[in-house]
mmCIF file of C-alpha atoms in Angstrom:
data_model
loop_
_atom_site.group_PDB
_atom_site.id
_atom_site.type_symbol
_atom_site.label_atom_id
_atom_site.label_comp_id
_atom_site.label_asym_id
_atom_site.label_seq_id
_atom_site.Cartn_x
_atom_site.Cartn_y
_atom_site.Cartn_z
ATOM 1 C CA MET A 730 -4.757 24.710 -13.648
ATOM 2 C CA THR A 731 -3.149 25.105 -17.073
ATOM 3 C CA GLY A 732 -0.469 22.399 -16.966
ATOM 4 C CA PHE A 733 0.386 19.442 -14.794
ATOM 5 C CA VAL A 734 2.204 16.104 -14.604
ATOM 6 C CA HIS A 735 0.306 13.152 -13.134
ATOM 7 C CA GLU A 736 2.099 9.905 -12.357
ATOM 8 C CA SER A 737 -0.037 6.930 -11.377
ATOM 9 C CA LEU A 738 1.470 4.739 -8.679
ATOM 10 C CA PRO A 739 1.806 0.990 -9.352
ATOM 11 C CA MET A 740 -0.856 -0.311 -7.055
ATOM 12 C CA ARG A 741 -3.150 -3.305 -7.038
ATOM 13 C CA VAL A 742 -6.323 -2.942 -4.919
ATOM 14 C CA VAL A 743 -8.634 -5.753 -3.939
ATOM 15 C CA PHE A 744 -11.764 -4.257 -2.321
ATOM 16 C CA GLY A 745 -14.859 -5.829 -0.861
ATOM 17 C CA SER A 746 -16.401 -7.888 1.883
ATOM 18 C CA GLY A 747 -14.283 -10.961 2.497
ATOM 19 C CA ALA A 748 -11.308 -9.576 0.516
ATOM 20 C CA VAL A 749 -8.924 -10.782 3.210
ATOM 21 C CA ASP A 750 -9.749 -14.377 2.164
ATOM 22 C CA GLN A 751 -7.799 -13.729 -1.056
ATOM 23 C CA VAL A 752 -4.558 -13.007 0.760
ATOM 24 C CA ALA A 753 -2.872 -16.287 -0.177
ATOM 25 C CA GLU A 754 -3.723 -15.746 -3.840
ATOM 26 C CA GLU A 755 -2.204 -12.269 -3.726
ATOM 27 C CA VAL A 756 0.968 -13.557 -2.088
ATOM 28 C CA ASP A 757 1.262 -16.208 -4.843
ATOM 29 C CA ARG A 758 0.731 -13.580 -7.498
ATOM 30 C CA LEU A 759 3.798 -11.709 -6.150
ATOM 31 C CA GLY A 760 5.901 -14.898 -6.155
ATOM 32 C CA LEU A 761 6.510 -14.752 -2.408
ATOM 33 C CA ARG A 762 7.110 -17.937 -0.414
ATOM 34 C CA ARG A 763 7.936 -16.880 3.160
ATOM 35 C CA VAL A 764 5.924 -13.883 4.359
ATOM 36 C CA LEU A 765 6.323 -12.333 7.775
ATOM 37 C CA VAL A 766 2.987 -11.175 9.156
ATOM 38 C CA LEU A 767 3.190 -7.818 10.999
ATOM 39 C CA SER A 768 0.722 -6.424 13.549
ATOM 40 C CA THR A 769 0.385 -4.607 16.811
ATOM 41 C CA PRO A 770 -0.206 -6.617 19.987
ATOM 42 C CA ARG A 771 -3.923 -5.705 19.857
ATOM 43 C CA GLN A 772 -4.260 -7.149 16.336
ATOM 44 C CA GLY A 773 -2.924 -10.565 17.344
ATOM 45 C CA ALA A 774 -6.166 -12.378 16.528
ATOM 46 C CA LEU A 775 -6.311 -10.912 13.059
ATOM 47 C CA ALA A 776 -2.644 -11.690 12.513
ATOM 48 C CA ALA A 777 -3.364 -15.282 13.508
ATOM 49 C CA ARG A 778 -6.286 -15.449 11.069
ATOM 50 C CA VAL A 779 -4.134 -14.177 8.201
ATOM 51 C CA THR A 780 -1.363 -16.591 9.162
ATOM 52 C CA ASP A 781 -3.873 -19.459 8.921
ATOM 53 C CA LEU A 782 -5.016 -18.189 5.526
ATOM 54 C CA LEU A 783 -1.438 -18.061 4.289
ATOM 55 C CA GLY A 784 -0.657 -21.591 5.431
ATOM 56 C CA GLU A 785 2.868 -22.648 4.465
ATOM 57 C CA ARG A 786 3.455 -19.200 2.956
ATOM 58 C CA ALA A 787 3.655 -17.675 6.450
ATOM 59 C CA ALA A 788 7.205 -17.571 7.767
ATOM 60 C CA GLY A 789 6.213 -16.212 11.160
ATOM 61 C CA THR A 790 4.710 -13.205 12.920
ATOM 62 C CA PHE A 791 5.946 -9.998 14.542
ATOM 63 C CA ASP A 792 3.354 -8.272 16.712
ATOM 64 C CA GLY A 793 5.494 -5.389 18.043
ATOM 65 C CA ALA A 794 4.499 -2.616 15.635
ATOM 66 C CA ARG A 795 4.322 0.725 17.404
ATOM 67 C CA MET A 796 3.042 4.192 16.607
ATOM 68 C CA HIS A 797 5.417 6.523 14.786
ATOM 69 C CA VAL A 798 7.652 3.556 13.805
ATOM 70 C CA PRO A 799 10.487 3.786 16.367
ATOM 71 C CA VAL A 800 13.877 2.789 14.958
ATOM 72 C CA ALA A 801 14.296 0.247 17.779
ATOM 73 C CA THR A 802 11.075 -1.494 16.706
ATOM 74 C CA VAL A 803 12.316 -1.698 13.114
ATOM 75 C CA ALA A 804 15.574 -3.242 14.314
ATOM 76 C CA ALA A 805 13.684 -5.856 16.284
ATOM 77 C CA ALA A 806 11.594 -6.718 13.247
ATOM 78 C CA GLU A 807 14.701 -6.934 11.061
ATOM 79 C CA SER A 808 16.079 -9.566 13.421
ATOM 80 C CA VAL A 809 12.948 -11.633 12.997
ATOM 81 C CA VAL A 810 13.107 -11.253 9.221
ATOM 82 C CA ALA A 811 16.643 -12.668 9.286
ATOM 83 C CA GLU A 812 15.730 -15.418 11.725
ATOM 84 C CA VAL A 813 12.786 -16.799 9.685
ATOM 85 C CA GLY A 814 14.236 -16.055 6.243
ATOM 86 C CA ALA A 815 11.295 -13.893 5.139
ATOM 87 C CA ASP A 816 11.145 -12.794 1.509
ATOM 88 C CA GLY A 817 8.307 -10.346 2.046
ATOM 89 C CA CYS A 818 5.940 -9.034 4.718
ATOM 90 C CA LEU A 819 2.223 -8.543 5.153
ATOM 91 C CA ALA A 820 0.946 -5.749 7.378
ATOM 92 C CA ILE A 821 -2.483 -6.106 8.943
ATOM 93 C CA GLY A 822 -3.717 -3.116 10.943
ATOM 94 C CA GLY A 823 -3.389 0.632 10.758
ATOM 95 C CA GLY A 824 -0.691 3.162 10.093
ATOM 96 C CA SER A 825 1.674 1.834 12.742
ATOM 97 C CA THR A 826 1.847 -1.626 11.234
ATOM 98 C CA ILE A 827 1.872 -0.429 7.624
ATOM 99 C CA GLY A 828 4.597 2.027 8.555
ATOM 100 C CA LEU A 829 6.691 -0.819 9.954
ATOM 101 C CA ALA A 830 6.284 -2.732 6.697
ATOM 102 C CA LYS A 831 7.449 0.344 4.831
ATOM 103 C CA ALA A 832 10.516 0.642 7.010
ATOM 104 C CA LEU A 833 11.443 -2.982 6.278
ATOM 105 C CA SER A 834 10.955 -2.356 2.578
ATOM 106 C CA LEU A 835 13.170 0.726 2.794
ATOM 107 C CA ARG A 836 15.949 -0.890 4.769
ATOM 108 C CA LEU A 837 15.840 -4.453 3.466
ATOM 109 C CA GLY A 838 14.151 -4.171 0.065
ATOM 110 C CA LEU A 839 11.348 -6.502 1.160
ATOM 111 C CA PRO A 840 8.095 -6.349 -0.944
ATOM 112 C CA SER A 841 4.945 -5.937 1.157
ATOM 113 C CA LEU A 842 1.198 -6.375 1.138
ATOM 114 C CA ALA A 843 -1.221 -4.406 3.302
ATOM 115 C CA VAL A 844 -4.557 -5.289 4.864
ATOM 116 C CA PRO A 845 -5.759 -1.989 6.405
ATOM 117 C CA THR A 846 -8.150 -2.081 9.355
ATOM 118 C CA THR A 847 -8.364 1.687 9.916
ATOM 119 C CA TYR A 848 -8.723 4.718 7.655
ATOM 120 C CA ALA A 849 -5.081 5.849 7.909
ATOM 121 C CA GLY A 850 -4.392 5.742 4.146
ATOM 122 C CA SER A 851 -0.686 5.043 4.575
ATOM 123 C CA GLU A 852 -1.016 1.977 2.382
ATOM 124 C CA MET A 853 -1.624 4.237 -0.630
ATOM 125 C CA THR A 854 1.529 6.279 -0.336
ATOM 126 C CA PRO A 855 5.303 5.951 -0.948
ATOM 127 C CA VAL A 856 5.825 8.039 2.197
ATOM 128 C CA TRP A 857 7.824 6.473 5.052
ATOM 129 C CA GLY A 858 8.534 7.711 8.570
ATOM 130 C CA LEU A 859 10.932 6.734 11.315
ATOM 131 C CA THR A 860 11.194 8.087 14.892
ATOM 132 C CA GLU A 861 14.345 8.242 16.967
ATOM 133 C CA ASP A 862 15.202 10.355 20.025
ATOM 134 C CA GLY A 863 11.923 12.269 19.816
ATOM 135 C CA ARG A 864 12.379 13.296 16.157
ATOM 136 C CA LYS A 865 10.346 11.914 13.284
ATOM 137 C CA THR A 866 12.042 11.735 9.914
ATOM 138 C CA THR A 867 9.996 11.230 6.769
ATOM 139 C CA GLY A 868 10.772 10.667 3.125
ATOM 140 C CA ARG A 869 9.377 9.344 -0.161
ATOM 141 C CA ASP A 870 10.629 6.245 -1.944
ATOM 142 C CA PRO A 871 8.634 4.035 -4.333
ATOM 143 C CA VAL A 872 10.218 0.938 -2.847
ATOM 144 C CA VAL A 873 8.018 1.278 0.269
ATOM 145 C CA LEU A 874 4.755 1.263 -1.614
ATOM 146 C CA PRO A 875 2.841 -1.958 -0.918
ATOM 147 C CA SER A 876 2.568 -4.190 -3.978
ATOM 148 C CA ALA A 877 -1.048 -5.034 -3.143
ATOM 149 C CA VAL A 878 -3.695 -3.742 -0.762
ATOM 150 C CA LEU A 879 -6.691 -5.751 0.332
ATOM 151 C CA TYR A 880 -9.535 -3.564 1.628
ATOM 152 C CA ASP A 881 -12.047 -5.603 3.568
ATOM 153 C CA PRO A 882 -14.727 -3.434 5.226
ATOM 154 C CA ASP A 883 -15.681 -6.375 7.450
ATOM 155 C CA LEU A 884 -12.363 -5.987 9.267
ATOM 156 C CA THR A 885 -13.205 -2.424 10.287
ATOM 157 C CA HIS A 886 -16.375 -3.399 12.212
ATOM 158 C CA ALA A 887 -14.312 -3.986 15.343
ATOM 159 C CA LEU A 888 -12.779 -0.520 15.113
ATOM 160 C CA PRO A 889 -14.162 1.426 18.119
ATOM 161 C CA ALA A 890 -16.029 4.701 17.530
ATOM 162 C CA ALA A 891 -13.316 6.537 19.480
ATOM 163 C CA VAL A 892 -10.774 5.370 16.869
ATOM 164 C CA SER A 893 -12.964 5.407 13.780
ATOM 165 C CA GLY A 894 -13.745 9.122 13.996
ATOM 166 C CA PRO A 895 -10.194 10.457 14.340
ATOM 167 C CA SER A 896 -8.894 7.924 11.823
ATOM 168 C CA GLY A 897 -11.390 9.186 9.260
ATOM 169 C CA LEU A 898 -10.458 12.827 9.913
ATOM 170 C CA ASN A 899 -6.823 11.846 9.446
ATOM 171 C CA ALA A 900 -7.719 10.519 5.991
ATOM 172 C CA ILE A 901 -9.576 13.735 5.145
ATOM 173 C CA ALA A 902 -6.431 15.695 6.070
ATOM 174 C CA HIS A 903 -4.575 13.842 3.316
ATOM 175 C CA ALA A 904 -7.024 15.058 0.723
ATOM 176 C CA VAL A 905 -7.163 18.621 2.026
ATOM 177 C CA GLU A 906 -3.393 19.004 1.746
ATOM 178 C CA ALA A 907 -3.343 17.349 -1.684
ATOM 179 C CA LEU A 908 -5.785 19.995 -2.965
ATOM 180 C CA TYR A 909 -3.336 22.800 -2.449
ATOM 181 C CA ALA A 910 -0.138 20.867 -3.074
ATOM 182 C CA PRO A 911 2.126 22.373 -5.772
ATOM 183 C CA ASN A 912 1.991 19.116 -7.777
ATOM 184 C CA GLY A 913 -1.774 18.629 -7.629
ATOM 185 C CA THR A 914 -3.660 17.554 -10.742
ATOM 186 C CA PRO A 915 -7.308 17.349 -11.871
ATOM 187 C CA VAL A 916 -7.221 13.637 -11.108
ATOM 188 C CA VAL A 917 -6.103 14.347 -7.540
ATOM 189 C CA SER A 918 -8.804 17.025 -7.129
ATOM 190 C CA ALA A 919 -11.497 14.602 -8.281
ATOM 191 C CA MET A 920 -10.308 11.875 -5.924
ATOM 192 C CA ALA A 921 -10.086 14.324 -3.051
ATOM 193 C CA GLU A 922 -13.582 15.679 -3.539
ATOM 194 C CA ARG A 923 -15.085 12.169 -3.654
ATOM 195 C CA GLY A 924 -13.011 10.945 -0.769
ATOM 196 C CA VAL A 925 -13.858 13.855 1.523
ATOM 197 C CA ARG A 926 -17.564 13.641 0.595
ATOM 198 C CA ASP A 927 -17.661 9.893 1.307
ATOM 199 C CA LEU A 928 -15.917 10.161 4.644
ATOM 200 C CA ALA A 929 -17.958 13.167 5.818
ATOM 201 C CA ALA A 930 -21.168 11.221 5.021
ATOM 202 C CA ALA A 931 -19.989 7.908 6.450
ATOM 203 C CA LEU A 932 -18.152 8.779 9.665
ATOM 204 C CA PRO A 933 -21.184 9.970 11.715
ATOM 205 C CA MET A 934 -23.011 6.754 10.693
ATOM 206 C CA VAL A 935 -20.013 4.597 11.564
ATOM 207 C CA VAL A 936 -19.725 6.242 14.983
ATOM 208 C CA ALA A 937 -23.453 5.892 15.609
ATOM 209 C CA ASP A 938 -23.541 2.204 14.584
ATOM 210 C CA GLY A 939 -20.231 0.403 14.152
ATOM 211 C CA ALA A 940 -22.012 -2.544 12.547
ATOM 212 C CA ASP A 941 -23.431 -0.459 9.687
ATOM 213 C CA ALA A 942 -21.833 -2.371 6.774
ATOM 214 C CA ALA A 943 -22.727 0.192 4.085
ATOM 215 C CA ALA A 944 -21.238 3.049 6.119
ATOM 216 C CA ARG A 945 -18.077 1.060 6.876
ATOM 217 C CA SER A 946 -17.619 0.306 3.168
ATOM 218 C CA LEU A 947 -18.200 3.947 2.170
ATOM 219 C CA ALA A 948 -15.706 5.152 4.801
ATOM 220 C CA LEU A 949 -13.062 2.715 3.628
ATOM 221 C CA GLU A 950 -13.585 3.747 -0.005
ATOM 222 C CA GLY A 951 -13.126 7.383 1.097
ATOM 223 C CA ALA A 952 -9.974 6.564 2.995
ATOM 224 C CA TRP A 953 -8.599 4.771 -0.041
ATOM 225 C CA LEU A 954 -9.198 7.800 -2.228
ATOM 226 C CA CYS A 955 -7.820 10.285 0.287
ATOM 227 C CA GLY A 956 -4.724 8.143 0.831
ATOM 228 C CA ALA A 957 -4.157 7.977 -2.889
ATOM 229 C CA CYS A 958 -4.272 11.794 -2.997
ATOM 230 C CA LEU A 959 -1.444 11.965 -0.474
ATOM 231 C CA GLY A 960 0.432 9.356 -2.411
ATOM 232 C CA ALA A 961 0.363 11.477 -5.572
ATOM 233 C CA THR A 962 1.354 14.841 -4.036
ATOM 234 C CA THR A 963 3.666 16.504 -1.549
ATOM 235 C CA MET A 964 2.774 17.306 2.030
ATOM 236 C CA GLY A 965 2.289 20.749 3.502
ATOM 237 C CA LEU A 966 2.092 22.556 6.849
ATOM 238 C CA HIS A 967 -0.562 20.305 8.342
ATOM 239 C CA HIS A 968 1.499 17.139 7.967
ATOM 240 C CA LYS A 969 4.666 18.903 9.087
ATOM 241 C CA LEU A 970 2.991 20.052 12.282
ATOM 242 C CA CYS A 971 1.564 16.589 13.004
ATOM 243 C CA HIS A 972 4.841 14.838 12.248
ATOM 244 C CA VAL A 973 6.685 17.102 14.665
ATOM 245 C CA LEU A 974 3.974 16.839 17.353
ATOM 246 C CA GLY A 975 3.800 13.094 17.040
ATOM 247 C CA GLY A 976 7.538 12.425 16.976
ATOM 248 C CA MET A 977 8.475 14.937 19.666
ATOM 249 C CA LEU A 978 5.647 14.319 22.091
ATOM 250 C CA ASP A 979 4.613 10.741 21.179
ATOM 251 C CA LEU A 980 1.021 11.774 20.539
ATOM 252 C CA PRO A 981 -1.646 9.469 19.028
ATOM 253 C CA HIS A 982 -1.365 9.914 15.260
ATOM 254 C CA ALA A 983 -5.020 10.075 14.153
ATOM 255 C CA GLU A 984 -6.182 12.272 16.989
ATOM 256 C CA THR A 985 -3.372 14.753 16.397
ATOM 257 C CA HIS A 986 -4.264 15.075 12.702
ATOM 258 C CA ALA A 987 -7.957 15.406 13.474
ATOM 259 C CA ILE A 988 -7.402 18.208 16.016
ATOM 260 C CA VAL A 989 -4.932 20.196 13.934
ATOM 261 C CA LEU A 990 -6.739 19.945 10.583
ATOM 262 C CA PRO A 991 -9.395 22.703 10.956
ATOM 263 C CA HIS A 992 -6.846 25.200 12.225
ATOM 264 C CA VAL A 993 -4.384 24.688 9.389
ATOM 265 C CA ALA A 994 -7.266 24.736 6.904
ATOM 266 C CA ALA A 995 -8.378 28.100 8.290
ATOM 267 C CA TYR A 996 -4.849 29.416 7.751
ATOM 268 C CA ASN A 997 -4.208 27.962 4.285
ATOM 269 C CA LEU A 998 -7.502 27.982 2.406
ATOM 270 C CA PRO A 999 -7.731 31.806 1.962
ATOM 271 C CA ALA A 1000 -4.543 31.471 -0.116
ATOM 272 C CA ALA A 1001 -5.876 28.403 -1.996
ATOM 273 C CA PRO A 1002 -9.274 29.364 -3.432
ATOM 274 C CA GLU A 1003 -9.497 26.382 -5.817
ATOM 275 C CA ALA A 1004 -8.951 23.943 -2.957
ATOM 276 C CA ASP A 1005 -11.494 25.824 -0.876
ATOM 277 C CA ALA A 1006 -14.069 25.540 -3.657
ATOM 278 C CA VAL A 1007 -13.616 21.789 -3.928
ATOM 279 C CA LEU A 1008 -13.972 21.317 -0.190
ATOM 280 C CA ARG A 1009 -17.052 23.563 -0.062
ATOM 281 C CA ARG A 1010 -18.715 21.240 -2.569
ATOM 282 C CA ALA A 1011 -17.509 18.079 -0.818
ATOM 283 C CA LEU A 1012 -18.698 19.247 2.584
ATOM 284 C CA ASP A 1013 -21.752 21.161 1.342
ATOM 285 C CA THR A 1014 -20.748 24.276 3.248
ATOM 286 C CA GLU A 1015 -19.545 27.862 2.910
ATOM 287 C CA ASP A 1016 -17.260 27.493 5.882
ATOM 288 C CA VAL A 1017 -14.815 24.620 5.415
ATOM 289 C CA PRO A 1018 -12.884 25.003 8.714
ATOM 290 C CA GLY A 1019 -16.165 25.279 10.600
ATOM 291 C CA ALA A 1020 -17.513 22.166 8.919
ATOM 292 C CA LEU A 1021 -14.330 20.258 9.739
ATOM 293 C CA ARG A 1022 -14.604 21.327 13.392
ATOM 294 C CA ALA A 1023 -18.260 20.291 13.471
ATOM 295 C CA LEU A 1024 -17.495 16.904 11.924
ATOM 296 C CA ALA A 1025 -14.674 16.356 14.433
ATOM 297 C CA GLY A 1026 -17.010 17.146 17.293
ATOM 298 C CA ALA A 1027 -19.691 14.885 15.890
ATOM 299 C CA VAL A 1028 -17.393 11.844 15.688
ATOM 300 C CA GLY A 1029 -15.751 12.258 19.087
ATOM 301 C CA VAL A 1030 -12.411 13.870 18.320
ATOM 302 C CA PRO A 1031 -10.832 15.185 21.547
ATOM 303 C CA GLU A 1032 -11.169 18.933 22.063
ATOM 304 C CA GLY A 1033 -7.685 20.334 21.558
ATOM 305 C CA LEU A 1034 -4.124 19.133 21.924
ATOM 306 C CA ARG A 1035 -4.316 19.772 25.654
ATOM 307 C CA ALA A 1036 -6.775 16.860 25.828
ATOM 308 C CA LEU A 1037 -3.939 14.665 24.555
ATOM 309 C CA GLY A 1038 -1.679 15.771 27.416
ATOM 310 C CA VAL A 1039 0.262 18.467 25.550
ATOM 311 C CA ALA A 1040 1.607 21.187 27.837
ATOM 312 C CA GLN A 1041 1.332 24.767 26.514
ATOM 313 C CA GLU A 1042 5.046 25.240 27.033
ATOM 314 C CA ASP A 1043 5.728 22.409 24.565
ATOM 315 C CA LEU A 1044 4.357 24.452 21.680
ATOM 316 C CA ALA A 1045 7.434 26.686 21.313
ATOM 317 C CA ARG A 1046 9.666 23.659 20.719
ATOM 318 C CA VAL A 1047 7.244 22.390 18.095
ATOM 319 C CA ALA A 1048 7.336 25.748 16.286
ATOM 320 C CA ASP A 1049 11.135 25.690 16.359
ATOM 321 C CA GLU A 1050 11.256 22.271 14.718
ATOM 322 C CA VAL A 1051 8.696 23.194 12.057
ATOM 323 C CA LEU A 1052 10.576 26.345 11.128
ATOM 324 C CA ALA A 1053 13.873 24.455 10.958
ATOM 325 C CA ALA A 1054 12.736 22.228 8.098
ATOM 326 C CA PRO A 1055 9.426 23.498 6.618
ATOM 327 C CA TYR A 1056 7.318 21.637 4.062
ATOM 328 C CA SER A 1057 5.975 23.258 0.919
ATOM 329 C CA ASN A 1058 2.805 25.272 1.676
ATOM 330 C CA PRO A 1059 0.527 27.845 0.038
ATOM 331 C CA VAL A 1060 1.662 30.368 2.680
ATOM 332 C CA ALA A 1061 5.085 30.413 4.318
ATOM 333 C CA PRO A 1062 4.227 30.619 7.988
ATOM 334 C CA THR A 1063 6.068 32.965 10.343
ATOM 335 C CA ARG A 1064 6.755 32.116 13.939
ATOM 336 C CA ALA A 1065 3.774 34.210 14.949
ATOM 337 C CA ASP A 1066 1.593 32.286 12.513
ATOM 338 C CA LEU A 1067 2.723 28.943 13.884
ATOM 339 C CA GLU A 1068 2.252 30.053 17.459
ATOM 340 C CA ALA A 1069 -1.274 31.161 16.671
ATOM 341 C CA ILE A 1070 -2.177 27.881 14.878
ATOM 342 C CA LEU A 1071 -0.683 25.770 17.624
ATOM 343 C CA ASP A 1072 -2.338 27.774 20.393
ATOM 344 C CA ALA A 1073 -5.732 27.438 18.701
ATOM 345 C CA ALA A 1074 -5.205 23.714 18.191
ATOM 346 C CA TRP A 1075 -4.116 23.408 21.837
ATOM 347 C CA ARG A 1076 -7.211 25.166 23.108
ATOM 348 C CA GLY A 1077 -9.556 23.314 20.731
#
């Protein structure tokens, strides 16, 4: 790599056990007075805890966040913002909730804070996504980047093994794609190597013992680094495939990424030897796709897209959509390439 441009994103990170207890202080630092707390229905107890911590700074709650950020969900949240007079929002949860906060920032200009409880990494990126009529649209805008992120490993202890494993593989996918992105830098490569190494070491321990505090902390650090890699670079074929699969077929986000990742890596890495070398070191292997498949199996990732309910006849429509608006990639895939990748991911 002989020349590059690296732009650091404006991001404040508070990391550590009990970090969530500093949420009111972080809201005050941003000068916000009426914050809307966002969550999914399942995160209601955490949302209530954060609301208590915020005290009079909490304007209300919206617990309707949904996967893939449907436009209708955003509209419902916008109504609550107007009703309570919110001047900012705080997302507690995973990618669905953080994605909703981003949509509100994009459409209303609201500043946001994030308290991640999974390894999604969305909180580290200026990437937004909205789904309408089975099509997921994505974009990049610095306005959607959270102003502060509070990483509290204690909040991930309740994350079930069946969610922890795929969520961590989703984070690894961010780093893998960043390594062969056209705007990668040495800084990104260093973060990616550390992030992948941390997650590969931590995830089997997290799945074996969800109360392992050291493993939870290491996994969350890895997710932070991998998310930051995605935030600094452009996305490639892996993310395009997963965005289309998720938006078109309403598939679970993390599981889709975890299943697809080894197959796209097998396709791309021969054309990206520097990325392959970094991942070989991070995973301590000579076979990166094989190591990713083994890690996925070890942490309970479903075997193939068919396990998520995808019908084989759906794959042609997915290929059509990917070809219609491709992302930058080390290799420009043909229809035959896409069909082969999708078929392999379907079979598992």
